[in-house]
Amino acid sequence: METIHISEEIKQALDEGKPVVALESALITHGFAYPANVAITRRMAQAIRDAGAIPAVVGIWRGVPTVGLSDAQVETMAADETAVKVSVRDLPLTGVRQVHGGTTVAATSLLAQRVGVRVFATGGIGGVHRGHPEDVSADLPVLASTPLIVVCAGAKSILDLPRTLEYLETWGVPVLGWQTEEFPAFYSRTSGLKLDIRVEDAAHVAAIFRTQRSLRLPQGLLVTVPIPAADEVPAEEVEPLIAQAVAEADAQGITGKAITPFILARMVALSESRTKAANESLLVNNARVAAQIAQALAA
Ligand code: PSU
Ligand code: MN
C-alpha cells in the first residue's frame, strides 16, 4: 500500500516543477460547518488557480494520507460528522481505523513536505494556549522541524500570542510579516507584538527560503499576512467572545485535542456572521499570497 497517496494532477505538477499550494482539512472537518466548509475550500482553491498555482487539499481519506483530495472527496469529508481531527500523533493511527480525517497544520505540513510541496496556506496556526502554557500545539514543533513555508493570518488570541512567538524564536522559526512589522492576530491586523522582519513581496520570501535551505536549517518559515483591512473585526468586539469561549472550555473541563475545536465552534456560535466573513476573507487572501510565493519559488 502507498504510504501517502498523491493525486495524478499533483504528481504531474510536482514532476514538472509547477507551483503547488497545500491546503489543510481540519478546517473542513472541525473549523467550519457543512456546507460552508465546502464553499470556503472551493474559494481558496480557485484563488490559488487564479493566481497561477495548483491547490492540493491534504487529508486522510478512508485511512490513507492523501495529497490532492478531489472536490468530491472534500464534499464527502465535509459532510461526514464522524471524520476525526488528525494531528501528528494521530497520523499512524488512522490507517488502522480506515476513517476520514481532517489534518491540522502540523499533519498537513508533514505530509505536504514529504511529497515535495513547499508552500501551504491556512488561516491561523495553533500555539501555546491562553492560561495553559503546558498545552502547546504540535503545529509549533512541526514548524521547527519541517522545511516548508506556512502562510497564515497569525494566530487567534484564544492563544497566548507572546508565548507562541517565544516558542518559535527558541526553536529557530523565522516569522515574516507580509507588508507589516507586527504579528497579525487573525481577526485583527495588529497585536502590538513586533516581528523581526517585514517582507514586501513573494520574491523576498522565496529568497529567504532559499537561504534557509542552502544553510540546511531544519525549520520552516512562517509568513504572517494581516487580514484585508475592510474585513478586520475590531479587537474590542472579538475579545469578549474569546474570553467567554476560553472560560467555557475551562468550566466544562475540555482538554487535549478537543480544546481548539471546542473554542472555535463556540466562537462561531457566539458571533456567527461577523467572524465568519472575516475568517473567509483572510483564508482566500492567504491562499492568493501563498500562490504568489509558490510561483516565485518555481521561477
Ligand atoms: N486555529 C484557528 N483555526 C483552526 C485551527 C486553529 O484559528 O482551524 C486548527 C488548525 O487545523 C490547527 C489546529 O492546526 O486547529 C490546532 O489544533 P491543536 O491546538 O489541537 O494543535
Ligand atoms: Mn493541545
PDB file of N, CA and C and ligand atoms in Angstrom, residues 129 135-137 256-257 260, ligand 2:
ATOM      1  N   HIS A 129      -1.581  27.659  24.471  1.00  0.00           N
ATOM      2  CA  HIS A 129      -2.919  28.087  24.878  1.00  0.00           C
ATOM      3  C   HIS A 129      -2.906  29.118  25.992  1.00  0.00           C
ATOM      4  N   ASP A 135      -0.126  23.461  27.386  1.00  0.00           N
ATOM      5  CA  ASP A 135      -0.811  22.974  26.190  1.00  0.00           C
ATOM      6  C   ASP A 135      -0.245  23.678  24.958  1.00  0.00           C
ATOM      7  N   VAL A 136       0.659  22.993  24.289  1.00  0.00           N
ATOM      8  CA  VAL A 136       1.341  23.554  23.122  1.00  0.00           C
ATOM      9  C   VAL A 136       0.936  22.743  21.894  1.00  0.00           C
ATOM     10  N   SER A 137       0.417  23.404  20.882  1.00  0.00           N
ATOM     11  CA  SER A 137       0.017  22.700  19.661  1.00  0.00           C
ATOM     12  C   SER A 137       1.212  22.033  18.986  1.00  0.00           C
ATOM     13  N   GLY A 256      -7.029  18.503  26.028  1.00  0.00           N
ATOM     14  CA  GLY A 256      -6.381  17.800  24.918  1.00  0.00           C
ATOM     15  C   GLY A 256      -6.781  18.328  23.557  1.00  0.00           C
ATOM     16  N   LYS A 257      -6.899  17.419  22.600  1.00  0.00           N
ATOM     17  CA  LYS A 257      -7.118  17.833  21.216  1.00  0.00           C
ATOM     18  C   LYS A 257      -8.502  18.427  20.996  1.00  0.00           C
ATOM     19  N   THR A 260      -9.102  23.111  21.015  1.00  0.00           N
ATOM     20  CA  THR A 260      -9.130  24.059  19.895  1.00  0.00           C
ATOM     21  C   THR A 260     -10.461  23.983  19.132  1.00  0.00           C
TER      22      THR A 260
HETATM   23 MN    MN B   2      -3.308  20.983  22.552  1.00  0.00          MN
END
